[in-house]
mmCIF file with all atom_site columns, N, CA, C and O in Angstrom:
data_model
loop_
_atom_site.group_PDB
_atom_site.id
_atom_site.type_symbol
_atom_site.label_atom_id
_atom_site.label_alt_id
_atom_site.label_comp_id
_atom_site.label_asym_id
_atom_site.label_entity_id
_atom_site.label_seq_id
_atom_site.pdbx_PDB_ins_code
_atom_site.Cartn_x
_atom_site.Cartn_y
_atom_site.Cartn_z
_atom_site.occupancy
_atom_site.B_iso_or_equiv
_atom_site.pdbx_formal_charge
_atom_site.auth_seq_id
_atom_site.auth_comp_id
_atom_site.auth_asym_id
_atom_site.auth_atom_id
_atom_site.pdbx_PDB_model_num
ATOM 1   N N  . MET A 1 1  ? 59.585 19.626 69.863 1.00 65.00 ? 55  MET A N  1
ATOM 2   C CA . MET A 1 1  ? 59.040 20.578 69.949 1.00 65.00 ? 55  MET A CA 1
ATOM 3   C C  . MET A 1 1  ? 59.935 21.397 69.729 1.00 65.00 ? 55  MET A C  1
ATOM 4   O O  . MET A 1 1  ? 60.645 21.726 70.881 1.00 65.00 ? 55  MET A O  1
ATOM 5   N N  . ASP A 1 2  ? 60.467 22.134 68.716 1.00 68.00 ? 56  ASP A N  1
ATOM 6   C CA . ASP A 1 2  ? 61.645 23.061 68.578 1.00 68.00 ? 56  ASP A CA 1
ATOM 7   C C  . ASP A 1 2  ? 60.917 24.587 69.131 1.00 68.00 ? 56  ASP A C  1
ATOM 8   O O  . ASP A 1 2  ? 60.119 24.887 69.179 1.00 68.00 ? 56  ASP A O  1
ATOM 9   N N  . ARG A 1 3  ? 62.020 25.269 69.208 1.00 73.00 ? 57  ARG A N  1
ATOM 10  C CA . ARG A 1 3  ? 61.805 26.404 69.905 1.00 73.00 ? 57  ARG A CA 1
ATOM 11  C C  . ARG A 1 3  ? 60.772 27.714 68.755 1.00 73.00 ? 57  ARG A C  1
ATOM 12  O O  . ARG A 1 3  ? 60.050 27.752 69.607 1.00 73.00 ? 57  ARG A O  1
ATOM 13  N N  . LEU A 1 4  ? 61.064 27.708 67.631 1.00 64.00 ? 58  LEU A N  1
ATOM 14  C CA . LEU A 1 4  ? 60.143 28.683 66.921 1.00 64.00 ? 58  LEU A CA 1
ATOM 15  C C  . LEU A 1 4  ? 58.938 28.063 66.858 1.00 64.00 ? 58  LEU A C  1
ATOM 16  O O  . LEU A 1 4  ? 57.952 28.835 67.204 1.00 64.00 ? 58  LEU A O  1
ATOM 17  N N  . GLU A 1 5  ? 58.357 26.698 66.868 1.00 74.00 ? 59  GLU A N  1
ATOM 18  C CA . GLU A 1 5  ? 57.400 26.230 66.936 1.00 74.00 ? 59  GLU A CA 1
ATOM 19  C C  . GLU A 1 5  ? 56.552 26.548 68.363 1.00 74.00 ? 59  GLU A C  1
ATOM 20  O O  . GLU A 1 5  ? 55.545 26.827 68.577 1.00 74.00 ? 59  GLU A O  1
ATOM 21  N N  . LEU A 1 6  ? 57.509 25.981 69.316 1.00 77.00 ? 60  LEU A N  1
ATOM 22  C CA . LEU A 1 6  ? 56.986 26.585 70.695 1.00 77.00 ? 60  LEU A CA 1
ATOM 23  C C  . LEU A 1 6  ? 56.559 27.669 70.984 1.00 77.00 ? 60  LEU A C  1
ATOM 24  O O  . LEU A 1 6  ? 55.552 28.402 71.341 1.00 77.00 ? 60  LEU A O  1
ATOM 25  N N  . LYS A 1 7  ? 57.045 29.007 70.388 1.00 75.00 ? 61  LYS A N  1
ATOM 26  C CA . LYS A 1 7  ? 57.161 30.321 70.667 1.00 75.00 ? 61  LYS A CA 1
ATOM 27  C C  . LYS A 1 7  ? 56.224 30.738 69.589 1.00 75.00 ? 61  LYS A C  1
ATOM 28  O O  . LYS A 1 7  ? 55.283 31.544 70.215 1.00 75.00 ? 61  LYS A O  1
ATOM 29  N N  . GLY A 1 8  ? 55.991 30.167 68.670 1.00 74.00 ? 62  GLY A N  1
ATOM 30  C CA . GLY A 1 8  ? 54.664 30.978 67.915 1.00 74.00 ? 62  GLY A CA 1
ATOM 31  C C  . GLY A 1 8  ? 53.754 30.415 68.289 1.00 74.00 ? 62  GLY A C  1
ATOM 32  O O  . GLY A 1 8  ? 52.358 31.040 67.971 1.00 74.00 ? 62  GLY A O  1
ATOM 33  N N  . LYS A 1 9  ? 53.121 29.017 69.012 1.00 84.00 ? 63  LYS A N  1
ATOM 34  C CA . LYS A 1 9  ? 51.803 28.871 69.008 1.00 84.00 ? 63  LYS A CA 1
ATOM 35  C C  . LYS A 1 9  ? 51.665 28.500 70.548 1.00 84.00 ? 63  LYS A C  1
ATOM 36  O O  . LYS A 1 9  ? 50.744 28.335 71.179 1.00 84.00 ? 63  LYS A O  1
ATOM 37  N N  . TRP A 1 10 ? 52.283 29.424 71.871 1.00 86.00 ? 64  TRP A N  1
ATOM 38  C CA . TRP A 1 10 ? 52.496 29.261 72.669 1.00 86.00 ? 64  TRP A CA 1
ATOM 39  C C  . TRP A 1 10 ? 50.998 29.593 73.142 1.00 86.00 ? 64  TRP A C  1
ATOM 40  O O  . TRP A 1 10 ? 50.614 29.144 74.301 1.00 86.00 ? 64  TRP A O  1
ATOM 41  N N  . ASN A 1 11 ? 50.574 30.656 73.159 1.00 84.00 ? 65  ASN A N  1
ATOM 42  C CA . ASN A 1 11 ? 49.257 31.523 73.398 1.00 84.00 ? 65  ASN A CA 1
ATOM 43  C C  . ASN A 1 11 ? 47.984 30.639 73.280 1.00 84.00 ? 65  ASN A C  1
ATOM 44  O O  . ASN A 1 11 ? 47.450 30.405 74.094 1.00 84.00 ? 65  ASN A O  1
ATOM 45  N N  . GLU A 1 12 ? 47.965 29.723 72.092 1.00 86.00 ? 66  GLU A N  1
ATOM 46  C CA . GLU A 1 12 ? 47.321 28.821 71.989 1.00 86.00 ? 66  GLU A CA 1
ATOM 47  C C  . GLU A 1 12 ? 47.367 27.674 72.707 1.00 86.00 ? 66  GLU A C  1
ATOM 48  O O  . GLU A 1 12 ? 46.253 26.835 73.006 1.00 86.00 ? 66  GLU A O  1
ATOM 49  N N  . LEU A 1 13 ? 48.587 27.102 73.020 1.00 88.00 ? 67  LEU A N  1
ATOM 50  C CA . LEU A 1 13 ? 48.963 25.713 73.323 1.00 88.00 ? 67  LEU A CA 1
ATOM 51  C C  . LEU A 1 13 ? 48.568 26.073 74.546 1.00 88.00 ? 67  LEU A C  1
ATOM 52  O O  . LEU A 1 13 ? 47.817 25.214 75.197 1.00 88.00 ? 67  LEU A O  1
ATOM 53  N N  . LYS A 1 14 ? 48.610 27.011 75.186 1.00 90.00 ? 68  LYS A N  1
ATOM 54  C CA . LYS A 1 14 ? 48.557 27.515 76.486 1.00 90.00 ? 68  LYS A CA 1
ATOM 55  C C  . LYS A 1 14 ? 47.116 27.181 77.045 1.00 90.00 ? 68  LYS A C  1
ATOM 56  O O  . LYS A 1 14 ? 46.448 26.435 78.324 1.00 90.00 ? 68  LYS A O  1
ATOM 57  N N  . GLY A 1 15 ? 46.180 27.609 76.335 1.00 90.00 ? 69  GLY A N  1
ATOM 58  C CA . GLY A 1 15 ? 44.913 27.838 76.908 1.00 90.00 ? 69  GLY A CA 1
ATOM 59  C C  . GLY A 1 15 ? 44.280 26.094 76.821 1.00 90.00 ? 69  GLY A C  1
ATOM 60  O O  . GLY A 1 15 ? 43.356 25.902 77.451 1.00 90.00 ? 69  GLY A O  1
ATOM 61  N N  . LYS A 1 16 ? 44.857 25.272 75.599 1.00 92.00 ? 70  LYS A N  1
ATOM 62  C CA . LYS A 1 16 ? 44.602 23.910 75.783 1.00 92.00 ? 70  LYS A CA 1
ATOM 63  C C  . LYS A 1 16 ? 44.572 23.135 76.465 1.00 92.00 ? 70  LYS A C  1
ATOM 64  O O  . LYS A 1 16 ? 44.293 22.179 77.258 1.00 92.00 ? 70  LYS A O  1
ATOM 65  N N  . ALA A 1 17 ? 46.197 23.557 77.138 1.00 93.00 ? 71  ALA A N  1
ATOM 66  C CA . ALA A 1 17 ? 46.751 22.596 78.146 1.00 93.00 ? 71  ALA A CA 1
ATOM 67  C C  . ALA A 1 17 ? 46.020 23.025 79.869 1.00 93.00 ? 71  ALA A C  1
ATOM 68  O O  . ALA A 1 17 ? 45.851 21.984 80.071 1.00 93.00 ? 71  ALA A O  1
ATOM 69  N N  . LYS A 1 18 ? 45.626 23.990 79.622 1.00 93.00 ? 72  LYS A N  1
ATOM 70  C CA . LYS A 1 18 ? 44.810 24.418 81.226 1.00 93.00 ? 72  LYS A CA 1
ATOM 71  C C  . LYS A 1 18 ? 43.492 23.543 80.775 1.00 93.00 ? 72  LYS A C  1
ATOM 72  O O  . LYS A 1 18 ? 42.815 23.092 81.867 1.00 93.00 ? 72  LYS A O  1
ATOM 73  N N  . GLN A 1 19 ? 42.796 23.623 79.535 1.00 93.00 ? 73  GLN A N  1
ATOM 74  C CA . GLN A 1 19 ? 41.786 23.158 79.682 1.00 93.00 ? 73  GLN A CA 1
ATOM 75  C C  . GLN A 1 19 ? 41.872 21.316 79.878 1.00 93.00 ? 73  GLN A C  1
ATOM 76  O O  . GLN A 1 19 ? 40.915 20.758 80.548 1.00 93.00 ? 73  GLN A O  1
ATOM 77  N N  . ALA A 1 20 ? 42.949 20.770 79.422 1.00 92.00 ? 74  ALA A N  1
ATOM 78  C CA . ALA A 1 20 ? 43.055 19.800 79.765 1.00 92.00 ? 74  ALA A CA 1
ATOM 79  C C  . ALA A 1 20 ? 43.531 19.421 81.171 1.00 92.00 ? 74  ALA A C  1
ATOM 80  O O  . ALA A 1 20 ? 43.300 17.985 81.403 1.00 92.00 ? 74  ALA A O  1
ATOM 81  N N  . TYR A 1 21 ? 44.040 20.105 81.829 1.00 93.00 ? 75  TYR A N  1
ATOM 82  C CA . TYR A 1 21 ? 45.063 19.526 83.312 1.00 93.00 ? 75  TYR A CA 1
ATOM 83  C C  . TYR A 1 21 ? 44.409 20.919 83.897 1.00 93.00 ? 75  TYR A C  1
ATOM 84  O O  . TYR A 1 21 ? 45.185 22.135 83.753 1.00 93.00 ? 75  TYR A O  1
ATOM 85  N N  . GLY A 1 22 ? 43.168 21.176 85.029 1.00 91.00 ? 76  GLY A N  1
ATOM 86  C CA . GLY A 1 22 ? 42.661 22.211 85.134 1.00 91.00 ? 76  GLY A CA 1
ATOM 87  C C  . GLY A 1 22 ? 43.660 22.867 86.409 1.00 91.00 ? 76  GLY A C  1
ATOM 88  O O  . GLY A 1 22 ? 43.560 24.041 86.780 1.00 91.00 ? 76  GLY A O  1
ATOM 89  N N  . ASP A 1 23 ? 44.240 21.884 86.716 1.00 92.00 ? 77  ASP A N  1
ATOM 90  C CA . ASP A 1 23 ? 45.498 22.233 87.553 1.00 92.00 ? 77  ASP A CA 1
ATOM 91  C C  . ASP A 1 23 ? 46.806 23.424 87.295 1.00 92.00 ? 77  ASP A C  1
ATOM 92  O O  . ASP A 1 23 ? 47.135 23.720 88.035 1.00 92.00 ? 77  ASP A O  1
ATOM 93  N N  . LEU A 1 24 ? 46.662 23.468 86.363 1.00 94.00 ? 78  LEU A N  1
ATOM 94  C CA . LEU A 1 24 ? 47.781 24.114 85.658 1.00 94.00 ? 78  LEU A CA 1
ATOM 95  C C  . LEU A 1 24 ? 47.792 25.699 85.970 1.00 94.00 ? 78  LEU A C  1
ATOM 96  O O  . LEU A 1 24 ? 46.733 26.185 85.229 1.00 94.00 ? 78  LEU A O  1
ATOM 97  N N  . THR A 1 25 ? 48.997 26.000 86.463 1.00 93.00 ? 79  THR A N  1
ATOM 98  C CA . THR A 1 25 ? 48.419 27.758 86.706 1.00 93.00 ? 79  THR A CA 1
ATOM 99  C C  . THR A 1 25 ? 49.187 28.376 85.527 1.00 93.00 ? 79  THR A C  1
ATOM 100 O O  . THR A 1 25 ? 50.225 28.013 84.614 1.00 93.00 ? 79  THR A O  1
ATOM 101 N N  . ASP A 1 26 ? 49.010 29.683 85.824 1.00 91.00 ? 80  ASP A N  1
ATOM 102 C CA . ASP A 1 26 ? 49.790 30.835 84.756 1.00 91.00 ? 80  ASP A CA 1
ATOM 103 C C  . ASP A 1 26 ? 51.206 30.337 84.998 1.00 91.00 ? 80  ASP A C  1
ATOM 104 O O  . ASP A 1 26 ? 52.053 30.624 83.852 1.00 91.00 ? 80  ASP A O  1
ATOM 105 N N  . ASP A 1 27 ? 51.792 30.325 86.311 1.00 93.00 ? 81  ASP A N  1
ATOM 106 C CA . ASP A 1 27 ? 53.268 30.021 86.626 1.00 93.00 ? 81  ASP A CA 1
ATOM 107 C C  . ASP A 1 27 ? 53.806 28.625 86.175 1.00 93.00 ? 81  ASP A C  1
ATOM 108 O O  . ASP A 1 27 ? 54.225 28.837 85.627 1.00 93.00 ? 81  ASP A O  1
ATOM 109 N N  . ASP A 1 28 ? 52.805 27.823 86.190 1.00 92.00 ? 82  ASP A N  1
ATOM 110 C CA . ASP A 1 28 ? 53.457 26.450 85.345 1.00 92.00 ? 82  ASP A CA 1
ATOM 111 C C  . ASP A 1 28 ? 53.722 26.421 83.863 1.00 92.00 ? 82  ASP A C  1
ATOM 112 O O  . ASP A 1 28 ? 54.694 26.011 83.473 1.00 92.00 ? 82  ASP A O  1
ATOM 113 N N  . LEU A 1 29 ? 52.722 27.648 83.482 1.00 92.00 ? 83  LEU A N  1
ATOM 114 C CA . LEU A 1 29 ? 52.834 27.465 81.874 1.00 92.00 ? 83  LEU A CA 1
ATOM 115 C C  . LEU A 1 29 ? 53.634 28.906 81.116 1.00 92.00 ? 83  LEU A C  1
ATOM 116 O O  . LEU A 1 29 ? 53.684 29.370 80.373 1.00 92.00 ? 83  LEU A O  1
ATOM 117 N N  . ALA A 1 30 ? 54.199 29.558 82.278 1.00 90.00 ? 84  ALA A N  1
ATOM 118 C CA . ALA A 1 30 ? 55.066 30.552 81.970 1.00 90.00 ? 84  ALA A CA 1
ATOM 119 C C  . ALA A 1 30 ? 56.042 30.511 81.164 1.00 90.00 ? 84  ALA A C  1
ATOM 120 O O  . ALA A 1 30 ? 57.162 29.535 81.285 1.00 90.00 ? 84  ALA A O  1
ATOM 121 N N  . TYR A 1 31 ? 56.229 30.906 79.912 1.00 86.00 ? 85  TYR A N  1
ATOM 122 C CA . TYR A 1 31 ? 57.538 30.381 78.469 1.00 86.00 ? 85  TYR A CA 1
ATOM 123 C C  . TYR A 1 31 ? 58.163 31.849 78.423 1.00 86.00 ? 85  TYR A C  1
ATOM 124 O O  . TYR A 1 31 ? 58.179 32.774 78.491 1.00 86.00 ? 85  TYR A O  1
ATOM 125 N N  . GLN A 1 32 ? 59.304 31.199 78.525 1.00 85.00 ? 86  GLN A N  1
ATOM 126 C CA . GLN A 1 32 ? 60.758 32.242 78.633 1.00 85.00 ? 86  GLN A CA 1
ATOM 127 C C  . GLN A 1 32 ? 61.590 31.715 77.204 1.00 85.00 ? 86  GLN A C  1
ATOM 128 O O  . GLN A 1 32 ? 61.941 30.732 77.511 1.00 85.00 ? 86  GLN A O  1
ATOM 129 N N  . GLU A 1 33 ? 61.708 32.625 76.600 1.00 82.00 ? 87  GLU A N  1
ATOM 130 C CA . GLU A 1 33 ? 62.709 32.379 75.303 1.00 82.00 ? 87  GLU A CA 1
ATOM 131 C C  . GLU A 1 33 ? 63.723 31.833 76.065 1.00 82.00 ? 87  GLU A C  1
ATOM 132 O O  . GLU A 1 33 ? 64.366 32.390 77.082 1.00 82.00 ? 87  GLU A O  1
ATOM 133 N N  . GLY A 1 34 ? 64.124 30.629 75.217 1.00 84.00 ? 88  GLY A N  1
ATOM 134 C CA . GLY A 1 34 ? 65.692 29.903 75.974 1.00 84.00 ? 88  GLY A CA 1
ATOM 135 C C  . GLY A 1 34 ? 65.400 29.409 77.512 1.00 84.00 ? 88  GLY A C  1
ATOM 136 O O  . GLY A 1 34 ? 66.362 28.425 77.890 1.00 84.00 ? 88  GLY A O  1
ATOM 137 N N  . GLN A 1 35 ? 64.360 29.239 78.011 1.00 89.00 ? 89  GLN A N  1
ATOM 138 C CA . GLN A 1 35 ? 64.029 28.388 79.099 1.00 89.00 ? 89  GLN A CA 1
ATOM 139 C C  . GLN A 1 35 ? 63.062 27.085 79.031 1.00 89.00 ? 89  GLN A C  1
ATOM 140 O O  . GLN A 1 35 ? 62.167 26.776 79.663 1.00 89.00 ? 89  GLN A O  1
ATOM 141 N N  . GLU A 1 36 ? 63.083 26.605 77.640 1.00 88.00 ? 90  GLU A N  1
ATOM 142 C CA . GLU A 1 36 ? 62.122 25.239 77.295 1.00 88.00 ? 90  GLU A CA 1
ATOM 143 C C  . GLU A 1 36 ? 62.170 24.425 78.201 1.00 88.00 ? 90  GLU A C  1
ATOM 144 O O  . GLU A 1 36 ? 61.161 23.649 78.957 1.00 88.00 ? 90  GLU A O  1
ATOM 145 N N  . ASP A 1 37 ? 63.376 23.961 78.837 1.00 91.00 ? 91  ASP A N  1
ATOM 146 C CA . ASP A 1 37 ? 63.746 23.002 79.563 1.00 91.00 ? 91  ASP A CA 1
ATOM 147 C C  . ASP A 1 37 ? 62.798 23.122 81.139 1.00 91.00 ? 91  ASP A C  1
ATOM 148 O O  . ASP A 1 37 ? 62.365 22.196 81.344 1.00 91.00 ? 91  ASP A O  1
ATOM 149 N N  . GLU A 1 38 ? 63.031 24.086 81.409 1.00 94.00 ? 92  GLU A N  1
ATOM 150 C CA . GLU A 1 38 ? 62.147 24.526 82.703 1.00 94.00 ? 92  GLU A CA 1
ATOM 151 C C  . GLU A 1 38 ? 61.058 24.417 82.670 1.00 94.00 ? 92  GLU A C  1
ATOM 152 O O  . GLU A 1 38 ? 60.194 23.588 83.341 1.00 94.00 ? 92  GLU A O  1
ATOM 153 N N  . LEU A 1 39 ? 60.280 24.939 81.799 1.00 92.00 ? 93  LEU A N  1
ATOM 154 C CA . LEU A 1 39 ? 58.878 24.731 81.244 1.00 92.00 ? 93  LEU A CA 1
ATOM 155 C C  . LEU A 1 39 ? 58.537 23.086 81.114 1.00 92.00 ? 93  LEU A C  1
ATOM 156 O O  . LEU A 1 39 ? 57.575 22.778 81.760 1.00 92.00 ? 93  LEU A O  1
ATOM 157 N N  . TYR A 1 40 ? 59.585 22.534 80.147 1.00 93.00 ? 94  TYR A N  1
ATOM 158 C CA . TYR A 1 40 ? 58.846 21.154 80.238 1.00 93.00 ? 94  TYR A CA 1
ATOM 159 C C  . TYR A 1 40 ? 58.953 20.363 81.367 1.00 93.00 ? 94  TYR A C  1
ATOM 160 O O  . TYR A 1 40 ? 58.362 19.517 82.222 1.00 93.00 ? 94  TYR A O  1
ATOM 161 N N  . GLY A 1 41 ? 60.130 20.856 82.239 1.00 95.00 ? 95  GLY A N  1
ATOM 162 C CA . GLY A 1 41 ? 60.203 20.438 83.812 1.00 95.00 ? 95  GLY A CA 1
ATOM 163 C C  . GLY A 1 41 ? 59.112 20.239 84.822 1.00 95.00 ? 95  GLY A C  1
ATOM 164 O O  . GLY A 1 41 ? 58.352 19.769 85.504 1.00 95.00 ? 95  GLY A O  1
ATOM 165 N N  . ARG A 1 42 ? 58.523 21.815 84.665 1.00 95.00 ? 96  ARG A N  1
ATOM 166 C CA . ARG A 1 42 ? 57.200 21.888 85.423 1.00 95.00 ? 96  ARG A CA 1
ATOM 167 C C  . ARG A 1 42 ? 55.955 21.474 84.594 1.00 95.00 ? 96  ARG A C  1
ATOM 168 O O  . ARG A 1 42 ? 55.551 20.803 85.740 1.00 95.00 ? 96  ARG A O  1
ATOM 169 N N  . LEU A 1 43 ? 56.079 20.870 83.565 1.00 95.00 ? 97  LEU A N  1
ATOM 170 C CA . LEU A 1 43 ? 54.783 20.445 83.128 1.00 95.00 ? 97  LEU A CA 1
ATOM 171 C C  . LEU A 1 43 ? 55.130 18.957 83.354 1.00 95.00 ? 97  LEU A C  1
ATOM 172 O O  . LEU A 1 43 ? 54.040 18.287 83.558 1.00 95.00 ? 97  LEU A O  1
ATOM 173 N N  . GLN A 1 44 ? 55.898 18.194 83.567 1.00 96.00 ? 98  GLN A N  1
ATOM 174 C CA . GLN A 1 44 ? 56.342 17.025 83.459 1.00 96.00 ? 98  GLN A CA 1
ATOM 175 C C  . GLN A 1 44 ? 55.939 16.746 85.254 1.00 96.00 ? 98  GLN A C  1
ATOM 176 O O  . GLN A 1 44 ? 54.905 15.683 85.552 1.00 96.00 ? 98  GLN A O  1
ATOM 177 N N  . ASN A 1 45 ? 56.120 17.789 85.836 1.00 95.00 ? 99  ASN A N  1
ATOM 178 C CA . ASN A 1 45 ? 55.589 17.535 87.361 1.00 95.00 ? 99  ASN A CA 1
ATOM 179 C C  . ASN A 1 45 ? 54.403 17.577 87.660 1.00 95.00 ? 99  ASN A C  1
ATOM 180 O O  . ASN A 1 45 ? 53.733 17.102 88.408 1.00 95.00 ? 99  ASN A O  1
ATOM 181 N N  . LYS A 1 46 ? 53.725 18.154 86.894 1.00 94.00 ? 100 LYS A N  1
ATOM 182 C CA . LYS A 1 46 ? 52.599 18.614 87.190 1.00 94.00 ? 100 LYS A CA 1
ATOM 183 C C  . LYS A 1 46 ? 51.451 17.557 86.305 1.00 94.00 ? 100 LYS A C  1
ATOM 184 O O  . LYS A 1 46 ? 50.330 16.872 86.950 1.00 94.00 ? 100 LYS A O  1
ATOM 185 N N  . THR A 1 47 ? 51.649 17.038 85.201 1.00 95.00 ? 101 THR A N  1
ATOM 186 C CA . THR A 1 47 ? 51.168 16.105 84.379 1.00 95.00 ? 101 THR A CA 1
ATOM 187 C C  . THR A 1 47 ? 51.522 14.380 84.718 1.00 95.00 ? 101 THR A C  1
ATOM 188 O O  . THR A 1 47 ? 51.159 13.739 84.604 1.00 95.00 ? 101 THR A O  1
ATOM 189 N N  . GLY A 1 48 ? 52.686 14.421 85.253 1.00 95.00 ? 102 GLY A N  1
ATOM 190 C CA . GLY A 1 48 ? 53.220 13.104 85.692 1.00 95.00 ? 102 GLY A CA 1
ATOM 191 C C  . GLY A 1 48 ? 53.597 12.295 84.580 1.00 95.00 ? 102 GLY A C  1
ATOM 192 O O  . GLY A 1 48 ? 53.876 10.885 84.657 1.00 95.00 ? 102 GLY A O  1
ATOM 193 N N  . LYS A 1 49 ? 54.020 13.171 83.128 1.00 96.00 ? 103 LYS A N  1
ATOM 194 C CA . LYS A 1 49 ? 54.395 12.338 81.879 1.00 96.00 ? 103 LYS A CA 1
ATOM 195 C C  . LYS A 1 49 ? 56.208 12.578 82.242 1.00 96.00 ? 103 LYS A C  1
ATOM 196 O O  . LYS A 1 49 ? 56.776 13.733 82.471 1.00 96.00 ? 103 LYS A O  1
ATOM 197 N N  . THR A 1 50 ? 56.549 11.729 81.050 1.00 96.00 ? 104 THR A N  1
ATOM 198 C CA . THR A 1 50 ? 58.006 11.931 81.143 1.00 96.00 ? 104 THR A CA 1
ATOM 199 C C  . THR A 1 50 ? 57.886 13.289 79.855 1.00 96.00 ? 104 THR A C  1
ATOM 200 O O  . THR A 1 50 ? 57.116 13.954 79.624 1.00 96.00 ? 104 THR A O  1
ATOM 201 N N  . ARG A 1 51 ? 59.716 13.729 79.679 1.00 95.00 ? 105 ARG A N  1
ATOM 202 C CA . ARG A 1 51 ? 59.770 14.500 78.850 1.00 95.00 ? 105 ARG A CA 1
ATOM 203 C C  . ARG A 1 51 ? 59.157 14.525 77.349 1.00 95.00 ? 105 ARG A C  1
ATOM 204 O O  . ARG A 1 51 ? 58.377 15.501 76.643 1.00 95.00 ? 105 ARG A O  1
ATOM 205 N N  . GLU A 1 52 ? 59.504 13.408 76.878 1.00 95.00 ? 106 GLU A N  1
ATOM 206 C CA . GLU A 1 52 ? 58.802 12.823 75.467 1.00 95.00 ? 106 GLU A CA 1
ATOM 207 C C  . GLU A 1 52 ? 57.579 12.759 75.400 1.00 95.00 ? 106 GLU A C  1
ATOM 208 O O  . GLU A 1 52 ? 57.167 13.647 74.304 1.00 95.00 ? 106 GLU A O  1
ATOM 209 N N  . GLN A 1 53 ? 56.729 12.579 76.539 1.00 96.00 ? 107 GLN A N  1
ATOM 210 C CA . GLN A 1 53 ? 55.380 12.481 76.580 1.00 96.00 ? 107 GLN A CA 1
ATOM 211 C C  . GLN A 1 53 ? 54.842 14.128 76.606 1.00 96.00 ? 107 GLN A C  1
ATOM 212 O O  . GLN A 1 53 ? 53.681 14.284 75.977 1.00 96.00 ? 107 GLN A O  1
ATOM 213 N N  . VAL A 1 54 ? 55.436 14.932 77.491 1.00 94.00 ? 108 VAL A N  1
ATOM 214 C CA . VAL A 1 54 ? 55.113 16.262 77.138 1.00 94.00 ? 108 VAL A CA 1
ATOM 215 C C  . VAL A 1 54 ? 55.002 16.979 75.745 1.00 94.00 ? 108 VAL A C  1
ATOM 216 O O  . VAL A 1 54 ? 54.536 17.701 75.501 1.00 94.00 ? 108 VAL A O  1
ATOM 217 N N  . ILE A 1 55 ? 56.414 16.619 75.387 1.00 91.00 ? 109 ILE A N  1
ATOM 218 C CA . ILE A 1 55 ? 56.451 17.283 74.135 1.00 91.00 ? 109 ILE A CA 1
ATOM 219 C C  . ILE A 1 55 ? 55.440 16.383 73.073 1.00 91.00 ? 109 ILE A C  1
ATOM 220 O O  . ILE A 1 55 ? 54.890 17.126 72.334 1.00 91.00 ? 109 ILE A O  1
ATOM 221 N N  . ASP A 1 56 ? 55.336 15.494 72.971 1.00 93.00 ? 110 ASP A N  1
ATOM 222 C CA . ASP A 1 56 ? 54.259 14.882 71.801 1.00 93.00 ? 110 ASP A CA 1
ATOM 223 C C  . ASP A 1 56 ? 52.870 15.477 72.694 1.00 93.00 ? 110 ASP A C  1
ATOM 224 O O  . ASP A 1 56 ? 51.955 15.492 71.745 1.00 93.00 ? 110 ASP A O  1
ATOM 225 N N  . TRP A 1 57 ? 52.358 15.278 73.940 1.00 93.00 ? 111 TRP A N  1
ATOM 226 C CA . TRP A 1 57 ? 51.087 15.884 74.232 1.00 93.00 ? 111 TRP A CA 1
ATOM 227 C C  . TRP A 1 57 ? 50.989 17.583 73.655 1.00 93.00 ? 111 TRP A C  1
ATOM 228 O O  . TRP A 1 57 ? 49.924 17.701 73.058 1.00 93.00 ? 111 TRP A O  1
ATOM 229 N N  . LEU A 1 58 ? 52.225 18.072 74.026 1.00 89.00 ? 112 LEU A N  1
ATOM 230 C CA . LEU A 1 58 ? 52.099 19.903 73.554 1.00 89.00 ? 112 LEU A CA 1
ATOM 231 C C  . LEU A 1 58 ? 51.828 19.626 71.661 1.00 89.00 ? 112 LEU A C  1
ATOM 232 O O  . LEU A 1 58 ? 51.184 20.752 71.359 1.00 89.00 ? 112 LEU A O  1
ATOM 233 N N  . ARG A 1 59 ? 52.492 18.523 70.646 1.00 87.00 ? 113 ARG A N  1
ATOM 234 C CA . ARG A 1 59 ? 52.419 18.422 69.610 1.00 87.00 ? 113 ARG A CA 1
ATOM 235 C C  . ARG A 1 59 ? 50.731 18.554 69.436 1.00 87.00 ? 113 ARG A C  1
ATOM 236 O O  . ARG A 1 59 ? 50.165 18.787 68.435 1.00 87.00 ? 113 ARG A O  1
ATOM 237 N N  . SER A 1 60 ? 50.448 17.412 69.840 1.00 90.00 ? 114 SER A N  1
ATOM 238 C CA . SER A 1 60 ? 48.634 16.617 69.616 1.00 90.00 ? 114 SER A CA 1
ATOM 239 C C  . SER A 1 60 ? 47.886 18.148 70.192 1.00 90.00 ? 114 SER A C  1
ATOM 240 O O  . SER A 1 60 ? 47.090 17.813 69.417 1.00 90.00 ? 114 SER A O  1
ATOM 241 N N  . LEU A 1 61 ? 48.402 18.885 70.822 1.00 87.00 ? 115 LEU A N  1
ATOM 242 C CA . LEU A 1 61 ? 46.999 19.891 70.920 1.00 87.00 ? 115 LEU A CA 1
ATOM 243 C C  . LEU A 1 61 ? 46.694 21.021 69.905 1.00 87.00 ? 115 LEU A C  1
ATOM 244 O O  . LEU A 1 61 ? 47.288 21.131 69.024 1.00 87.00 ? 115 LEU A O  1
#
């Protein structure tokens, strides 16, 4: 998922991610431009998925 794709759809994706994983918090889903790796890392920790699985999961939302 490239940066522009993530940035443009993030508010929509954030809601869907919370529905899929109820224990995700706003802090877990905080997106700051240029810090995508940190976001992916937080999602990896919460979901137990690999980085590639997290990216594929976000694309599927």
